[in-house]
Amino acid sequence: AGAETVKRAVELDLASRFQESLVCYQEGIDLLLQVVKATKDEAKKHRYRQKISELIFFSDGKYHKQIRIEENATGFSYENLFQEYLTEIVSEVWVEDPYIRHVHQASRYSLYNFLRFCEMLVKGPCKVKTIHLLTSYDEGSGKSQQISGLEEIQQSLRNYGVTLNVAFSSSIHDREIRFNNGWMIKIGRGLDYFKKPQGRFSIGYCDFDLRPCHETTVDVFHTKHTKKM
């Protein structure tokens, strides 16, 4: 299976379908790593490790894609934006966003956006087991409500076998999301790029593919595979 996946990766690479080829390289490397762990023959292990090193060098991520979301554009739900990077091997996710805060504050940021993102991860096809969130504390009286909301999300995720680790920083400014298959997504506005719906019964209130967006830029990178062999 690993050899077939790598063969497919090479074909996609030659066809200049770099994004798809990187995903296949990643999956092929993971499959070969599993073979290495199960192999007792040291000579075979050495050959497999050499092949994996070659693949890592060949697929080393100098990949960068930029998506421009125009003002009032639709069709950019979290599923549409992230799904192609959430392969089955994704088990750990890091979210850095300073404004995962209380839903009722005057700011446009909302805990509901983070909850919706978590729901997408739970639905798969990835097998996420751990989510790390780094954010900043809400100001004033909103702090206790922010913590309470995050604890509720934590408990709910636990029911699905997912651990949410939350940390706070007063100096965080960057907004980025990383998956342990090497993909990193930076969104100018973080998770909060959706506009407020016109009303509770307006189109786009429930389906975020139909929700107008604020103008922002999404940068997608692929970082070097760092799993130990």
Coordinates of C-alpha atoms in Angstrom, one line a residue, residues 8-9 25 30-31 51 68 85 93 103 116 131 135 141 161 166-167 183 189 200 202-203 206 208 215 217-218:
R8 CA 0.7 7.9 -7.1
A9 CA 2.5 10.8 -5.4
Y25 CA 3.9 11.5 -0.1
D30 CA 3.5 7.1 7.2
L31 CA 2.7 3.7 5.7
K51 CA 13.9 5.2 1.1
R68 CA -8.0 35.5 -1.3
Y85 CA -5.8 18.9 4.3
V93 CA -4.2 19.9 15.7
V103 CA -19.8 34.8 22.6
R116 CA -17.9 24.8 14.8
I131 CA -6.5 19.7 20.0
T135 CA -5.5 32.1 22.9
S141 CA -16.1 40.1 33.5
G161 CA -12.6 10.7 22.7
V166 CA -6.1 25.1 26.5
A167 CA -3.3 27.6 27.2
W183 CA -0.1 21.3 6.7
R189 CA -8.7 37.1 10.6
R200 CA -31.9 34.6 12.9
S202 CA -31.8 34.6 7.2
I203 CA -30.0 32.3 4.7
C206 CA -27.0 27.8 9.8
F208 CA -21.8 28.7 6.7
E215 CA -12.3 40.1 3.2
T217 CA -6.2 36.2 3.0
V218 CA -5.6 32.5 3.7

